[in-house]
mmCIF file of C-alpha atoms in Angstrom:
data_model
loop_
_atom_site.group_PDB
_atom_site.id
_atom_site.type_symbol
_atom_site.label_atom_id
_atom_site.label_comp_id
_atom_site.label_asym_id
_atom_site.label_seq_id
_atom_site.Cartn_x
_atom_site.Cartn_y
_atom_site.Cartn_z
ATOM 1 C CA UNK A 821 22.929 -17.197 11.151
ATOM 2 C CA UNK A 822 25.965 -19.795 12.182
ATOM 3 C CA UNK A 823 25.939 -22.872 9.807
ATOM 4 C CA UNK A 824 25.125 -24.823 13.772
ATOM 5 C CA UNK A 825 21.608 -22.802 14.221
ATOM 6 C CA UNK A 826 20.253 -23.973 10.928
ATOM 7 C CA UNK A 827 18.053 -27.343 11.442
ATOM 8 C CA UNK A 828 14.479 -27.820 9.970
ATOM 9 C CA UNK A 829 12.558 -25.997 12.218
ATOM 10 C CA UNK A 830 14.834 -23.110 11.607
ATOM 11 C CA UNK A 831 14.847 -23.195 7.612
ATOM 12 C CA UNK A 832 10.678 -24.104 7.602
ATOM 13 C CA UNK A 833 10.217 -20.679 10.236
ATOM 14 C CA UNK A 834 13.379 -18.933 7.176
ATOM 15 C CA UNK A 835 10.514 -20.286 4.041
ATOM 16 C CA UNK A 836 7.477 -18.992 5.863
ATOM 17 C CA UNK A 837 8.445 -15.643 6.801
ATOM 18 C CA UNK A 838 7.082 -14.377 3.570
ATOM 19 C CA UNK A 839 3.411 -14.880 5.407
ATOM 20 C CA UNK A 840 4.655 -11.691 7.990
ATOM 21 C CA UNK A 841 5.900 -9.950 5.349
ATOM 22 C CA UNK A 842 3.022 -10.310 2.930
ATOM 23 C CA UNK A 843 0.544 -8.855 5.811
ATOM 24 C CA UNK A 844 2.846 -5.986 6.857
ATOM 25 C CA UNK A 845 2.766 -4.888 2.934
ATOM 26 C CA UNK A 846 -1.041 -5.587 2.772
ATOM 27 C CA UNK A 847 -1.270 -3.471 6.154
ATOM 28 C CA UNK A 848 0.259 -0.707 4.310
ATOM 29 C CA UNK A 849 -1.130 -0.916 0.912
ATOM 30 C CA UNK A 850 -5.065 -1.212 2.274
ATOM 31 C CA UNK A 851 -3.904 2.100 4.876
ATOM 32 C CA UNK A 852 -5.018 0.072 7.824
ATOM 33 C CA UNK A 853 -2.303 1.939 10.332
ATOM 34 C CA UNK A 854 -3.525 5.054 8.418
ATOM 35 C CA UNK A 855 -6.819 4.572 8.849
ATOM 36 C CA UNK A 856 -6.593 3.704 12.861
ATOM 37 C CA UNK A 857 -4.396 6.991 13.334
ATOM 38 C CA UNK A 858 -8.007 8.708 14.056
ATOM 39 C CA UNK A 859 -8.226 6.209 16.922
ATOM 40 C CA UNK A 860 -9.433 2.677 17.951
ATOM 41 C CA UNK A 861 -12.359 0.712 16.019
ATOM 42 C CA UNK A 862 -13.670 -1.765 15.021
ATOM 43 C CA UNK A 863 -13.743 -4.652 12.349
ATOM 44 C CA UNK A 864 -16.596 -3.604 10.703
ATOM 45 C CA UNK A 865 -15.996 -0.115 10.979
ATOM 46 C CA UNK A 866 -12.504 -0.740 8.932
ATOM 47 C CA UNK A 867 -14.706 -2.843 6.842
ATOM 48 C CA UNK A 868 -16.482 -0.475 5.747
ATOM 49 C CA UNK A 869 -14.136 2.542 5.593
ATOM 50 C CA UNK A 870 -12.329 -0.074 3.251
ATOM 51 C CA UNK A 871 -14.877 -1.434 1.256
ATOM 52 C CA UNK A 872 -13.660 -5.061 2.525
ATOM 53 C CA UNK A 873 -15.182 -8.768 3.326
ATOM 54 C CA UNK A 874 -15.510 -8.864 7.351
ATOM 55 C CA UNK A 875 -13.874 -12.124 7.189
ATOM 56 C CA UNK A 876 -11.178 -11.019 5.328
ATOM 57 C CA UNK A 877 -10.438 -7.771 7.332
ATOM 58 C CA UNK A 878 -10.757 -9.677 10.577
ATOM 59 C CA UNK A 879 -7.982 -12.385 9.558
ATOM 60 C CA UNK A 880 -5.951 -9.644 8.533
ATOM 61 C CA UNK A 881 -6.316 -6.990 11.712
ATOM 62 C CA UNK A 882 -6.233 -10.556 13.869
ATOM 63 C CA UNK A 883 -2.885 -10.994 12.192
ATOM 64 C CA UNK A 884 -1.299 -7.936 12.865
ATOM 65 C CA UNK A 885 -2.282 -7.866 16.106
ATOM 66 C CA UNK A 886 -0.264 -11.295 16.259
ATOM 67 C CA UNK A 887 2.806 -9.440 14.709
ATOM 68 C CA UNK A 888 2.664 -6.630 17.547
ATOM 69 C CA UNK A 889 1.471 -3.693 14.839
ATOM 70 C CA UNK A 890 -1.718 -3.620 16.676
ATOM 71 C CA UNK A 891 -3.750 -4.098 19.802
ATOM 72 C CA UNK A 892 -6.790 -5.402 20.076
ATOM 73 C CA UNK A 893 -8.879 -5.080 23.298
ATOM 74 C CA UNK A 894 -12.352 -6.130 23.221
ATOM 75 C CA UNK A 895 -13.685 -5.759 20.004
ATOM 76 C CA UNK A 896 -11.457 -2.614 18.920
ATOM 77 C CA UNK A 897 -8.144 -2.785 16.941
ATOM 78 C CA UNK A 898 -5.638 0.463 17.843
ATOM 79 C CA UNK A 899 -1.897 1.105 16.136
ATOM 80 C CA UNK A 900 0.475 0.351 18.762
ATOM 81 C CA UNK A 901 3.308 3.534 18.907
ATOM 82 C CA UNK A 902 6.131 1.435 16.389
ATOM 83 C CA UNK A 903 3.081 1.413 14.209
ATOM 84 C CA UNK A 904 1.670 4.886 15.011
ATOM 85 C CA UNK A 905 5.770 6.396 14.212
ATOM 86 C CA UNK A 906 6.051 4.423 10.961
ATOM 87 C CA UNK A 907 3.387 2.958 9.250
ATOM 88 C CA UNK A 908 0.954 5.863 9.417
ATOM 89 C CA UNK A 909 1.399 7.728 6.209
ATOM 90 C CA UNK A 910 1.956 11.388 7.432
ATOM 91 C CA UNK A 911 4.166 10.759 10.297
ATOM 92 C CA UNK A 912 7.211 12.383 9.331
ATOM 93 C CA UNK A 913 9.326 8.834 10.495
ATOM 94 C CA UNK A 914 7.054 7.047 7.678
ATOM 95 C CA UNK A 915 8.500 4.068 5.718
ATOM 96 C CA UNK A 916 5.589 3.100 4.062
ATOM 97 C CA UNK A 917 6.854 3.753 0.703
ATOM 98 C CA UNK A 918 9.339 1.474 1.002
ATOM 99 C CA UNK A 919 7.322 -0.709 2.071
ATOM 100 C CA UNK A 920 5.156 -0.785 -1.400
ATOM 101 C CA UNK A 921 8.346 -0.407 -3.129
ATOM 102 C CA UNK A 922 9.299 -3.755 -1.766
ATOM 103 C CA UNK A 923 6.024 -5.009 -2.318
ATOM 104 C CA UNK A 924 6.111 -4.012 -6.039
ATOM 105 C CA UNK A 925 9.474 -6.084 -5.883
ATOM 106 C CA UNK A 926 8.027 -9.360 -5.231
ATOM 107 C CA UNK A 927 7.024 -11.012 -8.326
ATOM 108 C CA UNK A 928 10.461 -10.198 -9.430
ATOM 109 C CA UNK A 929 11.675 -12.240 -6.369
ATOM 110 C CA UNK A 930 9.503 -14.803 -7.040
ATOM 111 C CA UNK A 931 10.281 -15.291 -10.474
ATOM 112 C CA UNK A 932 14.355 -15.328 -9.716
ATOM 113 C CA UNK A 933 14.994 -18.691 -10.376
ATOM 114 C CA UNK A 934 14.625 -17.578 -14.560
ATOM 115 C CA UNK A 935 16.877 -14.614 -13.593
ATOM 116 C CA UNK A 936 19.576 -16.889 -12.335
ATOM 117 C CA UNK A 937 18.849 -19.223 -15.639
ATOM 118 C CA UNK A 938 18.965 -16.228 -18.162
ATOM 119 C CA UNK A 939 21.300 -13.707 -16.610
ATOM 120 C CA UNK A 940 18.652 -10.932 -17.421
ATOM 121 C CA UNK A 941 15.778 -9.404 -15.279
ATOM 122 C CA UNK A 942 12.304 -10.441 -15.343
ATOM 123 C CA UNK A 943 9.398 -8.837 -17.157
ATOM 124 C CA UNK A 944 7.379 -7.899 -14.147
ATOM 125 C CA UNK A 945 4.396 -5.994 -13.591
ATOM 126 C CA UNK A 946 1.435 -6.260 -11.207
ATOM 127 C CA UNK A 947 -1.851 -6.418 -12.260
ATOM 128 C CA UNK A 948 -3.390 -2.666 -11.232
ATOM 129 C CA UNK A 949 -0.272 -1.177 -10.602
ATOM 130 C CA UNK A 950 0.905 2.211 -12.522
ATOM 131 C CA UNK A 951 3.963 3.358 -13.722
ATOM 132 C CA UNK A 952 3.246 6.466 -11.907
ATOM 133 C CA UNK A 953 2.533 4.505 -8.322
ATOM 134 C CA UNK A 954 5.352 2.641 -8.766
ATOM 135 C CA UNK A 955 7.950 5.448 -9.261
ATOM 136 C CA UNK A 956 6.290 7.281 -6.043
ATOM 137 C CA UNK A 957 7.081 4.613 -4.243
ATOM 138 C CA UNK A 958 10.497 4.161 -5.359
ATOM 139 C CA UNK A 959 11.319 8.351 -5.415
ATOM 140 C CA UNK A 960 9.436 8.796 -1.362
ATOM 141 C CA UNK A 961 10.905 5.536 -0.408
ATOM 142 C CA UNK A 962 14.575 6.852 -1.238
ATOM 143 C CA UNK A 963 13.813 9.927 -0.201
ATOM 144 C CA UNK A 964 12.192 8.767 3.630
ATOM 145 C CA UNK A 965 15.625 6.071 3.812
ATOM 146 C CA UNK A 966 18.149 8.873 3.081
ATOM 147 C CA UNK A 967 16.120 11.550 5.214
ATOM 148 C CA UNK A 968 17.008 9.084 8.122
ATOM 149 C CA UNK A 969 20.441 8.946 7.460
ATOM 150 C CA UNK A 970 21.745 12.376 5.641
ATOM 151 C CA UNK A 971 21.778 13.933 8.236
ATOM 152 C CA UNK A 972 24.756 10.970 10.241
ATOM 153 C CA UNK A 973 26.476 11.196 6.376
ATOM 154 C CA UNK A 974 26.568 14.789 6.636
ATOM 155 C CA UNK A 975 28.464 14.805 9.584
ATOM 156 C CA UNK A 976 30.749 12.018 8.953
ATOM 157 C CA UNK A 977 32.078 14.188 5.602
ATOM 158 C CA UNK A 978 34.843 16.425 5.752
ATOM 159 C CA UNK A 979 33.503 19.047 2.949
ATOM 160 C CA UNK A 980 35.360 21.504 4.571
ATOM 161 C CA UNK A 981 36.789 23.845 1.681
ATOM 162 C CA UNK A 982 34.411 23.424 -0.506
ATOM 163 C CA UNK A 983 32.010 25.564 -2.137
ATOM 164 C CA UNK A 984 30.313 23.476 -5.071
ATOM 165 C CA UNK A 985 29.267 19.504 -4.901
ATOM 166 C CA UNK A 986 27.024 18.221 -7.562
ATOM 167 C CA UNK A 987 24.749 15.350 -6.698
ATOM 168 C CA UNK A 988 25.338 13.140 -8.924
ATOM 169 C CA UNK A 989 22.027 11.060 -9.481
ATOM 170 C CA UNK A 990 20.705 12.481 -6.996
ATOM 171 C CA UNK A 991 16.997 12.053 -7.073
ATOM 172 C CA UNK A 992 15.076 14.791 -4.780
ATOM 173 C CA UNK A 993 18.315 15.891 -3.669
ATOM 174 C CA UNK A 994 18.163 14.702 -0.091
ATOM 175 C CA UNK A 995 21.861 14.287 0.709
ATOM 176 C CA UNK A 996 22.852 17.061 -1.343
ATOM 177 C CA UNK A 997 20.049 19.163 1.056
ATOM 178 C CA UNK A 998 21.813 18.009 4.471
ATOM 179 C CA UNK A 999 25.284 18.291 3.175
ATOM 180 C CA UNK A 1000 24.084 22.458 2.629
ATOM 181 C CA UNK A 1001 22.591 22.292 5.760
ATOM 182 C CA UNK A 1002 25.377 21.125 7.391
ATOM 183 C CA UNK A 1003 28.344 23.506 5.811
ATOM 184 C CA UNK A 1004 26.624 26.922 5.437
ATOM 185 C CA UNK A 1005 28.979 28.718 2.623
ATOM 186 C CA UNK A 1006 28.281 24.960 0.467
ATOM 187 C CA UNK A 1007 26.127 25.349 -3.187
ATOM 188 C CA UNK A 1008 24.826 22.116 -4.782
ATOM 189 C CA UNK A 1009 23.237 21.096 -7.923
ATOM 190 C CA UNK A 1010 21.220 17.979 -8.557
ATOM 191 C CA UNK A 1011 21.557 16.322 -11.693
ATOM 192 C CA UNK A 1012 19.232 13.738 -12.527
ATOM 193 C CA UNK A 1013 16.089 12.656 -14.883
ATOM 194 C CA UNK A 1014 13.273 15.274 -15.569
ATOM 195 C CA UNK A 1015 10.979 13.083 -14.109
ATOM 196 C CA UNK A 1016 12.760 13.915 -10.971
ATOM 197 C CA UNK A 1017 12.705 17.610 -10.911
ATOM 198 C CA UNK A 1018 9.432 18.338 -9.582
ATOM 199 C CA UNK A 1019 9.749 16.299 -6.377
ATOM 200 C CA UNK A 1020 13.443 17.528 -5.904
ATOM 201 C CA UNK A 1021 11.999 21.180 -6.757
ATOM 202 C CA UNK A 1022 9.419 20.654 -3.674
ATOM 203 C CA UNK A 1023 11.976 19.010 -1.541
ATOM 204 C CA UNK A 1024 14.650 21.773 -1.847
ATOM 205 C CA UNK A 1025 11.947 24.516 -1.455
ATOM 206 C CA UNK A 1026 10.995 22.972 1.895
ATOM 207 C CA UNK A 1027 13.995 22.816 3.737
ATOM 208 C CA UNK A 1028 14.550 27.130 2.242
ATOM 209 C CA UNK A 1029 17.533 26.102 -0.371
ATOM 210 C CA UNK A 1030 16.221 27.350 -3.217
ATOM 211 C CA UNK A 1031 19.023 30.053 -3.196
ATOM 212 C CA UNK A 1032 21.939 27.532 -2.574
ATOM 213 C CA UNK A 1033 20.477 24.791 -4.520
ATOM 214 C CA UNK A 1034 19.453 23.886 -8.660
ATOM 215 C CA UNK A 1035 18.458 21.036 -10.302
ATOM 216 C CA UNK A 1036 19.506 20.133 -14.021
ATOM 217 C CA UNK A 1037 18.245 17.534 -16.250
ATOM 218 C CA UNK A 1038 20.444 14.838 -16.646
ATOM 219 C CA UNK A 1039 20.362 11.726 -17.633
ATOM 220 C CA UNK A 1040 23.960 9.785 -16.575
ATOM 221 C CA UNK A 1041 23.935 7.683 -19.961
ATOM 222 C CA UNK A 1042 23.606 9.881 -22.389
ATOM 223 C CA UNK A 1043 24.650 12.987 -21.246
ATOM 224 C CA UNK A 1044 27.791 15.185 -20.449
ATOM 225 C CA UNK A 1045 28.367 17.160 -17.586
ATOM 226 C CA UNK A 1046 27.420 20.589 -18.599
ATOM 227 C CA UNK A 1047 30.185 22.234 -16.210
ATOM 228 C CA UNK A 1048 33.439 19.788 -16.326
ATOM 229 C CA UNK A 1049 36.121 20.952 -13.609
ATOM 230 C CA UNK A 1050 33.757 23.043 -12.010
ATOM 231 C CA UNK A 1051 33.118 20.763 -8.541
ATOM 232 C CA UNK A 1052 34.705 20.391 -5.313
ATOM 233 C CA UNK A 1053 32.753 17.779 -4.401
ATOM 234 C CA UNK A 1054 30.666 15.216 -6.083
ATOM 235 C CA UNK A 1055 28.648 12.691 -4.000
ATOM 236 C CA UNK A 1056 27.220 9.447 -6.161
ATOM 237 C CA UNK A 1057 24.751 7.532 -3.641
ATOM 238 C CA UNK A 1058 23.124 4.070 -5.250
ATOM 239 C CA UNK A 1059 23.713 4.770 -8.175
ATOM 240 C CA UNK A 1060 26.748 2.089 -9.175
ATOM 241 C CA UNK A 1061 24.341 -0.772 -8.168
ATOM 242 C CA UNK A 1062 22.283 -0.768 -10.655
ATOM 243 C CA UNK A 1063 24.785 -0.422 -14.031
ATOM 244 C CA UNK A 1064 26.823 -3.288 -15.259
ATOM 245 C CA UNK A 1065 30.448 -3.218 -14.485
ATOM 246 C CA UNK A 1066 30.930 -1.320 -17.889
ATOM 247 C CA UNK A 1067 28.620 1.280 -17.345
ATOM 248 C CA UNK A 1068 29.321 1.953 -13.736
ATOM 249 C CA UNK A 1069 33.170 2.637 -14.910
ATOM 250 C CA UNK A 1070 31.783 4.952 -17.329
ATOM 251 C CA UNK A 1071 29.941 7.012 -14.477
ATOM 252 C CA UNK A 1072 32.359 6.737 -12.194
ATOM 253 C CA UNK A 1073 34.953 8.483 -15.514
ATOM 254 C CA UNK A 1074 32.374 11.214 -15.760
ATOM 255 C CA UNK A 1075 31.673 12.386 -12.611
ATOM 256 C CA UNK A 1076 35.279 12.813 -12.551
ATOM 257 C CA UNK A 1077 35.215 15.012 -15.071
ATOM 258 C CA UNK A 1078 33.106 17.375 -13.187
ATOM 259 C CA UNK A 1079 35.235 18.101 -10.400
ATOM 260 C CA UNK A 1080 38.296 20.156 -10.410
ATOM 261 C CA UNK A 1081 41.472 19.376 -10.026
ATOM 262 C CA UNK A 1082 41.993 18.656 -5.991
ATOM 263 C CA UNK A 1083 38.111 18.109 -6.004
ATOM 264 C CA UNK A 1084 36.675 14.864 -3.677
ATOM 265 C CA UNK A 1085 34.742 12.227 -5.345
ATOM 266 C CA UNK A 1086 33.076 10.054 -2.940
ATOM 267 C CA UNK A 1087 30.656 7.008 -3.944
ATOM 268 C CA UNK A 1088 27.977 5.696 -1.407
ATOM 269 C CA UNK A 1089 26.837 1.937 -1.517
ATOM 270 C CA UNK A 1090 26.294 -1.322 -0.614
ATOM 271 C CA UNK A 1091 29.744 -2.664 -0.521
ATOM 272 C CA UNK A 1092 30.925 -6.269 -0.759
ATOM 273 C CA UNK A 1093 33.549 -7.560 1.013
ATOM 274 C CA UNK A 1094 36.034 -8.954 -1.700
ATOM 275 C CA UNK A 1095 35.216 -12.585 -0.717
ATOM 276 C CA UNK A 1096 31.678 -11.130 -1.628
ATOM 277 C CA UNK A 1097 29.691 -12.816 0.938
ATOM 278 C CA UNK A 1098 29.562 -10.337 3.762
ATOM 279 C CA UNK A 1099 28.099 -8.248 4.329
ATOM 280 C CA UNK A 1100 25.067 -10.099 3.787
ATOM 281 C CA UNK A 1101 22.475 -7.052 2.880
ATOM 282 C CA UNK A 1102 24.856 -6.643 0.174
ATOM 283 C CA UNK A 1103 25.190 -9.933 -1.004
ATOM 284 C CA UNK A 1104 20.901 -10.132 -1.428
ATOM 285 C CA UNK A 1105 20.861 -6.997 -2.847
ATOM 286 C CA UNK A 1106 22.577 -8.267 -5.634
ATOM 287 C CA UNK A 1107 20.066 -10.734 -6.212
ATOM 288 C CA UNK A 1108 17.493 -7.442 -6.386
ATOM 289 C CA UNK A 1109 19.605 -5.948 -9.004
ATOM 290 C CA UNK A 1110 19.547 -9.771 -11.086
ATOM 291 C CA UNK A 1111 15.997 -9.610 -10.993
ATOM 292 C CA UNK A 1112 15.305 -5.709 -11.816
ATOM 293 C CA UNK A 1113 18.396 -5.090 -13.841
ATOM 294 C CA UNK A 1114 20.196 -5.828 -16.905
ATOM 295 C CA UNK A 1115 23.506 -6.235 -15.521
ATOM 296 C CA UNK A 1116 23.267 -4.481 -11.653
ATOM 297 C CA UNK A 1117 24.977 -5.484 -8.905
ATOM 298 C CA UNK A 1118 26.609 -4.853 -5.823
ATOM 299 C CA UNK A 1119 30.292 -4.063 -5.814
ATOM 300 C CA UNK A 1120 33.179 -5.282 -3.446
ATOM 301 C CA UNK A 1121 35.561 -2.429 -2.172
ATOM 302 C CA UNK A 1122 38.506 -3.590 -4.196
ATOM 303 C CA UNK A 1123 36.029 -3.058 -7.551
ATOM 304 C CA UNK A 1124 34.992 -0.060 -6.606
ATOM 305 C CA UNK A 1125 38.632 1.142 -5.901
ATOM 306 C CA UNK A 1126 39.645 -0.125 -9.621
ATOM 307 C CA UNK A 1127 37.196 1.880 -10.718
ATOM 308 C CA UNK A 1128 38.179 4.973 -9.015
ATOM 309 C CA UNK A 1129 41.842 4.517 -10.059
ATOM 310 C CA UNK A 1130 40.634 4.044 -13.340
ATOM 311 C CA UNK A 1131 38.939 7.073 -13.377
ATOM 312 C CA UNK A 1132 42.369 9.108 -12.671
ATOM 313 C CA UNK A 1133 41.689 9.061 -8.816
ATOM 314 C CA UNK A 1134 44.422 9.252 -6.135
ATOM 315 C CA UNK A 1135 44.539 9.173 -1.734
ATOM 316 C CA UNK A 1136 41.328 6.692 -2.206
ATOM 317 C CA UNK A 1137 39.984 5.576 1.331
ATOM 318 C CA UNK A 1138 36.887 3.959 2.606
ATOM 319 C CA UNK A 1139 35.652 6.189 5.500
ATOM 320 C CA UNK A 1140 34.606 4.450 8.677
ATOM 321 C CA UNK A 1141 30.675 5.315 8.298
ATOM 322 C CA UNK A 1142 28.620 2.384 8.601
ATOM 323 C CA UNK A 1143 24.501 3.095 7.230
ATOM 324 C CA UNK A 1144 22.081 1.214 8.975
ATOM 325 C CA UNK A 1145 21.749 -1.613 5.931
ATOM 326 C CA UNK A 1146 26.021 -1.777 6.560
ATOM 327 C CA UNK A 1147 26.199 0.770 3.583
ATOM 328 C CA UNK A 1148 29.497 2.426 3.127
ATOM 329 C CA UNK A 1149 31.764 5.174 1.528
ATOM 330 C CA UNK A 1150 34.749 5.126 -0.634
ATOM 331 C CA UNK A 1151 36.478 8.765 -1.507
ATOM 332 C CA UNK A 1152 39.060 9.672 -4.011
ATOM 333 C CA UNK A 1153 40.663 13.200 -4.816
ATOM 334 C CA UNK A 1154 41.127 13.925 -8.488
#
């Protein structure tokens, strides 16, 4: 927004939009687009299928009606087909767990103003929430986001040549999967947390990979790369964001280490300009990393470069992808 389009009615309609996305995340948490995938109905029917107050359900359904998630026609409530694509929770297009994941989020955000005061992240947790539900969210959420855009990232790298890339990081192993899928005589190997490997196990085995695929146990702090110089390729998605500028160096230092000489390093993120206030995804998402992080951030191009030439790096580019949230890639050859 231009400095000229801000005036009060504009900043009040900018401090309230927290009501719209409250109700979307309650929409999704309570399953109402879930529940109305089986067809129209009713308030009380809903109330009951949730275990709800009337009142409460009715103000709810009435309000995402409003927000043109649902219709309502007579006394019946029905998804309307944005809703039907993405909010119910086995469409294949579903971003629900993002959703939650932002939802989980919000105390955090509330709370930022002793994050900007201390420097560190707030102790946040919300009452009924597990450990377990939160990390779903998190791991499906990444994994429905970078099913929607592997596959454009696949074809915007030129892997061509290489036989080996190691995810580094890389949760399920989604772009790993559609840079295999893409370049048939390409081998990959996941490395990330334990945690991880029984949803990247699943994920690999149901796109057929299990033959062109592994996943090791990693963790990117404390561990070594069990195969240095053995990579052509090694792909680091979100992963910078959330270390310190320290630690990120560090990473960046060992997944060069994996990759042979001539190998490709190339680092996927949220990138700053070096002004740092464009784009502006970027420039909030640092604000998420002040708030959940001791020390994350998002990094401008010319950091990320240092870090790369630090790292032994040389030819370093950014590629003209652009992600959806104006993510972007730098590459390097070793």
């Amino acid at each position: 927004m231009t400095e000229s389009s801000w005036n009060p009615g504009s900043l009040l309609r900018l401090s309230g939009s927290y009501w719209q996305v409250c109700t979307l995340h309650t929409g999704v948490k309570l399953e109402i687009f879930t529940l109305l995938s089986k067809g129209p109905a009713s308030a009380r029917d809903l109330c009951h299928a949730m275990k709800g107050d009337l009142r409460g359900v009715v103000a709810l359904l009435d309000a995402l009606s409003a927000m043109e998630l649902l219709e309502k026609k007579d006394s019946l409530y029905a998804n309307t087909p944005a809703a039907e694509a993405f909010l119910v929770k086995d469409a294949p297009a579903y971003v629900g767990y993002m959703i939650l994941h932002h939802h989980f989020l919000m105390d955090s955000w509330n709370r930022m103003s002793e994050s900007v005061l201390s420097g560190k992240p707030v102790d946040s947790s919300l009452d009924g929430v597990t450990e377990e539900a939160e990390r779903e969210s998190f791991l499906m959420g990444m994994f429905n986001i970078a099913s929607a855009t592997a596959p454009g990232v696949a074809k915007a790298l030129d892997l061509s040549g290489c036989r080996r890339l190691l995810d580094f990081g890389g949760g399920p192993g989604t772009f790993a999967i559609h840079f295999c899928l893409e370049n048939k005589d390409l081998t990959a190997d996941v490395y990330d947390l334990p945690t991880t490997r029984p949803f990247a196990e699943k994920t690999i085995a149901r796109y057929g990979l299990e033959g062109r695929m592994a996943f090791t146990d990693f963790n990117f702090h404390t561990d070594s790369v069990a195969e240095p110089g053995a990579f052509d390729a090694v792909w680091i998605s979100h992963i910078l964001h959330g270390e310190n500028p320290g630690d990120a160096q560090r990473l960046v230092v060992k997944a060069m280490s994996a990759l042979k000489p001539g190998g490709r390093i190339f680092i996927h993120d949220f990138i700053l300009e070096d002004l740092r206030t464009a784009p502006l995804f970027a420039a909030l998402f640092s604000i998420n990393m002040l708030v959940a992080t001791d020390g994350g951030q998002s990094y401008s191009e010319s950091e990320i470069r240092e870090m790369l030439e630090n790292a032994g790096a040389s030819e370093i580019r950014r590629l003209p992808y652009k992600g959806p949230t104006e993510s972007g890639i730098l590459m390097g050859i070793k």
